[in-house]
């Protein structure tokens, strides 16, 4: 699977590095080509950099790791190429001070992206884990796998995202339709509050405990 990372910040670089180390073919793209090159070089494992347009054309799955308010501008230029693509929304629609969501209750950032780019198969995932956890390339804390929830409306796209999550060693939990991103984005806010404002630090994560009698969804 060829995985594309749009964005060269902490989260994008950390996820791309982990995917590359796990054996996936990784492409980085950014509006600043030098930043994309630096991210690819840092990731190693034959990760490469390219333009955003080339990345969307050539990758089966594309992760959005730019700030939420920049998504529209980044994707508008590649709108035709998004048709049928799995577009993973890693963003969180939060204020600059990281204390409040700017959308919620009756919609979510992921749903707004899906409305703006309806030909893509949007999946919400990877948004409620700190970049520092991804940088560690360790999906467990004290022997417990961190849970990554994912939500979307297209079964094939969700299966691709599950494959990424499982290959990294996380506990993958299907959180239902994309509408349920309304709950996953506040989960990220709780993570930020606990880690950055209440002193728990960034090596934390949520784990969903469940009995073995509950089958995992595909």
mmCIF file of C-alpha atoms in Angstrom:
data_model
loop_
_atom_site.group_PDB
_atom_site.id
_atom_site.type_symbol
_atom_site.label_atom_id
_atom_site.label_comp_id
_atom_site.label_asym_id
_atom_site.label_seq_id
_atom_site.Cartn_x
_atom_site.Cartn_y
_atom_site.Cartn_z
ATOM 1 C CA UNK A 1 0.000 0.000 0.000
ATOM 2 C CA UNK A 2 1.316 3.434 -0.933
ATOM 3 C CA UNK A 3 0.621 5.890 1.897
ATOM 4 C CA UNK A 4 0.660 9.638 1.374
ATOM 5 C CA UNK A 5 1.202 12.198 4.113
ATOM 6 C CA UNK A 6 0.083 15.769 3.376
ATOM 7 C CA UNK A 7 1.783 17.972 5.944
ATOM 8 C CA UNK A 8 5.260 18.061 7.424
ATOM 9 C CA UNK A 9 4.581 18.976 11.055
ATOM 10 C CA UNK A 10 5.251 16.799 14.099
ATOM 11 C CA UNK A 11 2.295 14.463 13.601
ATOM 12 C CA UNK A 12 2.781 14.018 9.864
ATOM 13 C CA UNK A 13 6.507 13.355 10.159
ATOM 14 C CA UNK A 14 6.035 10.930 13.051
ATOM 15 C CA UNK A 15 3.259 8.935 11.363
ATOM 16 C CA UNK A 16 5.090 8.826 8.037
ATOM 17 C CA UNK A 17 8.274 7.633 9.720
ATOM 18 C CA UNK A 18 6.391 4.859 11.503
ATOM 19 C CA UNK A 19 4.588 3.732 8.344
ATOM 20 C CA UNK A 20 7.889 3.662 6.450
ATOM 21 C CA UNK A 21 9.557 1.650 9.218
ATOM 22 C CA UNK A 22 6.602 -0.778 9.144
ATOM 23 C CA UNK A 23 7.254 -1.483 5.466
ATOM 24 C CA UNK A 24 4.738 0.768 3.738
ATOM 25 C CA UNK A 25 5.738 2.863 0.742
ATOM 26 C CA UNK A 26 5.490 6.470 1.975
ATOM 27 C CA UNK A 27 5.257 9.771 0.127
ATOM 28 C CA UNK A 28 5.409 13.151 1.880
ATOM 29 C CA UNK A 29 4.020 16.365 0.414
ATOM 30 C CA UNK A 30 3.734 19.904 1.679
ATOM 31 C CA UNK A 31 3.119 23.332 0.212
ATOM 32 C CA UNK A 32 6.799 23.862 1.064
ATOM 33 C CA UNK A 33 8.676 21.239 -0.962
ATOM 34 C CA UNK A 34 11.796 21.629 1.191
ATOM 35 C CA UNK A 35 9.816 20.686 4.281
ATOM 36 C CA UNK A 36 8.512 17.587 2.516
ATOM 37 C CA UNK A 37 12.052 16.621 1.502
ATOM 38 C CA UNK A 38 13.250 17.016 5.081
ATOM 39 C CA UNK A 39 10.408 14.832 6.345
ATOM 40 C CA UNK A 40 11.217 12.089 3.838
ATOM 41 C CA UNK A 41 14.916 12.178 4.654
ATOM 42 C CA UNK A 42 14.156 12.008 8.369
ATOM 43 C CA UNK A 43 11.830 9.026 7.875
ATOM 44 C CA UNK A 44 14.325 6.989 5.856
ATOM 45 C CA UNK A 45 13.268 3.515 4.689
ATOM 46 C CA UNK A 46 12.971 4.798 1.106
ATOM 47 C CA UNK A 47 10.332 7.405 1.977
ATOM 48 C CA UNK A 48 10.121 10.043 -0.738
ATOM 49 C CA UNK A 49 8.806 13.573 -1.201
ATOM 50 C CA UNK A 50 6.693 14.937 -4.015
ATOM 51 C CA UNK A 51 4.080 17.549 -4.846
ATOM 52 C CA UNK A 52 0.610 17.388 -3.332
ATOM 53 C CA UNK A 53 -0.924 16.739 -6.755
ATOM 54 C CA UNK A 54 1.459 13.863 -7.490
ATOM 55 C CA UNK A 55 0.894 12.376 -4.038
ATOM 56 C CA UNK A 56 -2.894 12.336 -4.396
ATOM 57 C CA UNK A 57 -2.646 10.776 -7.872
ATOM 58 C CA UNK A 58 -0.318 7.980 -6.783
ATOM 59 C CA UNK A 59 -1.333 7.035 -3.234
ATOM 60 C CA UNK A 60 -4.189 4.711 -2.341
ATOM 61 C CA UNK A 61 -4.553 6.302 1.073
ATOM 62 C CA UNK A 62 -3.862 9.947 1.938
ATOM 63 C CA UNK A 63 -3.488 11.307 5.470
ATOM 64 C CA UNK A 64 -4.293 14.954 6.176
ATOM 65 C CA UNK A 65 -1.964 16.243 8.888
ATOM 66 C CA UNK A 66 -2.162 19.968 8.154
ATOM 67 C CA UNK A 67 -4.077 22.337 10.489
ATOM 68 C CA UNK A 68 -7.834 21.973 10.066
ATOM 69 C CA UNK A 69 -8.344 25.514 8.796
ATOM 70 C CA UNK A 70 -5.858 24.901 5.965
ATOM 71 C CA UNK A 71 -7.480 21.740 4.601
ATOM 72 C CA UNK A 72 -9.783 23.451 2.106
ATOM 73 C CA UNK A 73 -7.005 25.448 0.495
ATOM 74 C CA UNK A 74 -4.680 22.443 0.300
ATOM 75 C CA UNK A 75 -7.224 20.090 -1.273
ATOM 76 C CA UNK A 76 -9.006 22.493 -3.606
ATOM 77 C CA UNK A 77 -6.152 22.362 -6.100
ATOM 78 C CA UNK A 78 -6.368 18.553 -6.311
ATOM 79 C CA UNK A 79 -10.153 18.182 -6.129
ATOM 80 C CA UNK A 80 -10.561 16.046 -9.310
ATOM 81 C CA UNK A 81 -7.889 13.566 -8.180
ATOM 82 C CA UNK A 82 -9.658 12.926 -4.856
ATOM 83 C CA UNK A 83 -12.408 10.836 -6.461
ATOM 84 C CA UNK A 84 -12.501 7.429 -4.795
ATOM 85 C CA UNK A 85 -9.441 8.094 -2.637
ATOM 86 C CA UNK A 86 -9.282 7.121 1.023
ATOM 87 C CA UNK A 87 -8.743 10.449 2.794
ATOM 88 C CA UNK A 88 -7.805 10.088 6.458
ATOM 89 C CA UNK A 89 -8.634 13.162 8.511
ATOM 90 C CA UNK A 90 -6.040 13.411 11.286
ATOM 91 C CA UNK A 91 -6.910 17.053 11.986
ATOM 92 C CA UNK A 92 -8.768 18.555 14.922
ATOM 93 C CA UNK A 93 -10.924 21.682 14.525
ATOM 94 C CA UNK A 94 -9.579 23.555 17.541
ATOM 95 C CA UNK A 95 -8.792 27.131 18.499
ATOM 96 C CA UNK A 96 -5.152 28.311 18.349
ATOM 97 C CA UNK A 97 -4.838 28.043 22.134
ATOM 98 C CA UNK A 98 -5.920 24.369 21.949
ATOM 99 C CA UNK A 99 -8.653 24.862 24.521
ATOM 100 C CA UNK A 100 -11.868 24.676 22.475
ATOM 101 C CA UNK A 101 -13.385 23.032 19.423
ATOM 102 C CA UNK A 102 -14.577 25.385 16.712
ATOM 103 C CA UNK A 103 -17.258 22.969 15.457
ATOM 104 C CA UNK A 104 -19.214 20.280 17.251
ATOM 105 C CA UNK A 105 -22.500 18.789 18.481
ATOM 106 C CA UNK A 106 -24.314 18.851 15.127
ATOM 107 C CA UNK A 107 -21.291 18.353 12.863
ATOM 108 C CA UNK A 108 -17.558 17.653 13.002
ATOM 109 C CA UNK A 109 -14.446 18.741 11.187
ATOM 110 C CA UNK A 110 -14.354 15.412 9.348
ATOM 111 C CA UNK A 111 -17.948 15.771 8.175
ATOM 112 C CA UNK A 112 -17.255 19.284 6.933
ATOM 113 C CA UNK A 113 -14.272 18.018 4.928
ATOM 114 C CA UNK A 114 -16.452 15.249 3.469
ATOM 115 C CA UNK A 115 -19.101 17.796 2.471
ATOM 116 C CA UNK A 116 -16.522 20.000 0.812
ATOM 117 C CA UNK A 117 -14.892 17.082 -1.046
ATOM 118 C CA UNK A 118 -17.718 14.573 -1.487
ATOM 119 C CA UNK A 119 -15.984 12.282 -3.991
ATOM 120 C CA UNK A 120 -13.339 11.240 -1.425
ATOM 121 C CA UNK A 121 -13.925 8.511 1.159
ATOM 122 C CA UNK A 122 -13.186 10.371 4.390
ATOM 123 C CA UNK A 123 -12.195 8.415 7.497
ATOM 124 C CA UNK A 124 -11.500 10.033 10.867
ATOM 125 C CA UNK A 125 -8.505 8.450 12.613
ATOM 126 C CA UNK A 126 -5.186 9.063 14.403
ATOM 127 C CA UNK A 127 -6.428 12.397 15.814
ATOM 128 C CA UNK A 128 -6.519 11.585 19.540
ATOM 129 C CA UNK A 129 -2.907 10.457 20.064
ATOM 130 C CA UNK A 130 0.006 12.808 20.703
ATOM 131 C CA UNK A 131 2.766 13.149 18.116
ATOM 132 C CA UNK A 132 5.226 12.137 20.841
ATOM 133 C CA UNK A 133 3.600 8.692 21.007
ATOM 134 C CA UNK A 134 3.923 8.303 17.243
ATOM 135 C CA UNK A 135 7.535 9.467 17.467
ATOM 136 C CA UNK A 136 8.271 6.700 19.983
ATOM 137 C CA UNK A 137 6.981 4.044 17.554
ATOM 138 C CA UNK A 138 5.599 2.200 20.553
ATOM 139 C CA UNK A 139 1.868 1.490 20.540
ATOM 140 C CA UNK A 140 1.762 0.261 24.135
ATOM 141 C CA UNK A 141 1.918 1.807 27.584
ATOM 142 C CA UNK A 142 2.717 -0.571 30.459
ATOM 143 C CA UNK A 143 1.817 -3.530 28.270
ATOM 144 C CA UNK A 144 -1.552 -2.158 27.155
ATOM 145 C CA UNK A 145 -2.117 -1.272 23.513
ATOM 146 C CA UNK A 146 -3.386 2.260 22.970
ATOM 147 C CA UNK A 147 -6.742 2.349 21.210
ATOM 148 C CA UNK A 148 -7.121 4.256 17.970
ATOM 149 C CA UNK A 149 -10.744 4.845 17.032
ATOM 150 C CA UNK A 150 -11.719 5.325 13.409
ATOM 151 C CA UNK A 151 -15.000 6.390 11.839
ATOM 152 C CA UNK A 152 -16.205 6.544 8.252
ATOM 153 C CA UNK A 153 -18.955 5.614 5.829
ATOM 154 C CA UNK A 154 -17.019 3.583 3.222
ATOM 155 C CA UNK A 155 -16.242 0.010 4.284
ATOM 156 C CA UNK A 156 -13.253 -0.439 1.966
ATOM 157 C CA UNK A 157 -11.664 2.823 3.136
ATOM 158 C CA UNK A 158 -12.156 1.858 6.776
ATOM 159 C CA UNK A 159 -10.532 -1.530 6.124
ATOM 160 C CA UNK A 160 -7.459 0.234 4.703
ATOM 161 C CA UNK A 161 -7.230 2.463 7.760
ATOM 162 C CA UNK A 162 -7.638 -0.528 10.083
ATOM 163 C CA UNK A 163 -4.720 -2.202 8.315
ATOM 164 C CA UNK A 164 -2.481 0.772 9.068
ATOM 165 C CA UNK A 165 -3.551 0.890 12.716
ATOM 166 C CA UNK A 166 -3.092 -2.841 13.311
ATOM 167 C CA UNK A 167 0.291 -2.922 11.564
ATOM 168 C CA UNK A 168 1.500 -0.268 13.990
ATOM 169 C CA UNK A 169 0.441 -2.418 16.947
ATOM 170 C CA UNK A 170 -2.426 -0.242 18.164
ATOM 171 C CA UNK A 171 -5.836 -1.543 19.174
ATOM 172 C CA UNK A 172 -8.124 -0.624 16.249
ATOM 173 C CA UNK A 173 -11.746 0.118 17.173
ATOM 174 C CA UNK A 174 -14.387 0.857 14.554
ATOM 175 C CA UNK A 175 -16.338 3.829 15.923
ATOM 176 C CA UNK A 176 -19.062 3.634 13.288
ATOM 177 C CA UNK A 177 -20.114 6.145 10.618
ATOM 178 C CA UNK A 178 -18.321 9.390 9.900
ATOM 179 C CA UNK A 179 -20.983 11.217 11.909
ATOM 180 C CA UNK A 180 -19.340 9.739 15.013
ATOM 181 C CA UNK A 181 -16.298 11.928 14.405
ATOM 182 C CA UNK A 182 -18.382 14.323 16.516
ATOM 183 C CA UNK A 183 -17.286 12.203 19.484
ATOM 184 C CA UNK A 184 -13.710 11.486 18.379
ATOM 185 C CA UNK A 185 -12.756 15.152 18.036
ATOM 186 C CA UNK A 186 -13.788 15.960 21.644
ATOM 187 C CA UNK A 187 -11.789 12.878 22.684
ATOM 188 C CA UNK A 188 -8.737 14.597 21.278
ATOM 189 C CA UNK A 189 -9.572 17.720 23.285
ATOM 190 C CA UNK A 190 -9.693 15.601 26.455
ATOM 191 C CA UNK A 191 -6.312 14.119 25.551
ATOM 192 C CA UNK A 192 -4.872 17.623 25.080
ATOM 193 C CA UNK A 193 -6.349 18.852 28.346
ATOM 194 C CA UNK A 194 -4.988 15.885 30.299
ATOM 195 C CA UNK A 195 -1.573 15.924 28.689
ATOM 196 C CA UNK A 196 -0.741 19.584 28.139
ATOM 197 C CA UNK A 197 -2.822 21.498 30.681
ATOM 198 C CA UNK A 198 -3.298 19.073 33.584
ATOM 199 C CA UNK A 199 0.256 17.784 33.725
ATOM 200 C CA UNK A 200 0.007 14.181 32.551
ATOM 201 C CA UNK A 201 2.443 14.733 29.699
ATOM 202 C CA UNK A 202 2.336 13.488 26.135
ATOM 203 C CA UNK A 203 3.189 9.811 26.632
ATOM 204 C CA UNK A 204 -0.438 8.959 27.349
ATOM 205 C CA UNK A 205 -3.315 7.372 25.444
ATOM 206 C CA UNK A 206 -6.787 5.910 25.785
ATOM 207 C CA UNK A 207 -7.470 2.160 25.918
ATOM 208 C CA UNK A 208 -10.909 0.630 25.428
ATOM 209 C CA UNK A 209 -11.311 -2.480 27.569
ATOM 210 C CA UNK A 210 -13.688 -5.092 26.166
ATOM 211 C CA UNK A 211 -14.477 -8.731 26.830
ATOM 212 C CA UNK A 212 -13.302 -11.381 24.390
ATOM 213 C CA UNK A 213 -16.939 -12.263 23.620
ATOM 214 C CA UNK A 214 -17.387 -9.022 21.645
ATOM 215 C CA UNK A 215 -16.301 -9.646 18.022
ATOM 216 C CA UNK A 216 -14.092 -7.064 16.366
ATOM 217 C CA UNK A 217 -15.668 -5.331 13.373
ATOM 218 C CA UNK A 218 -13.931 -5.450 10.029
#
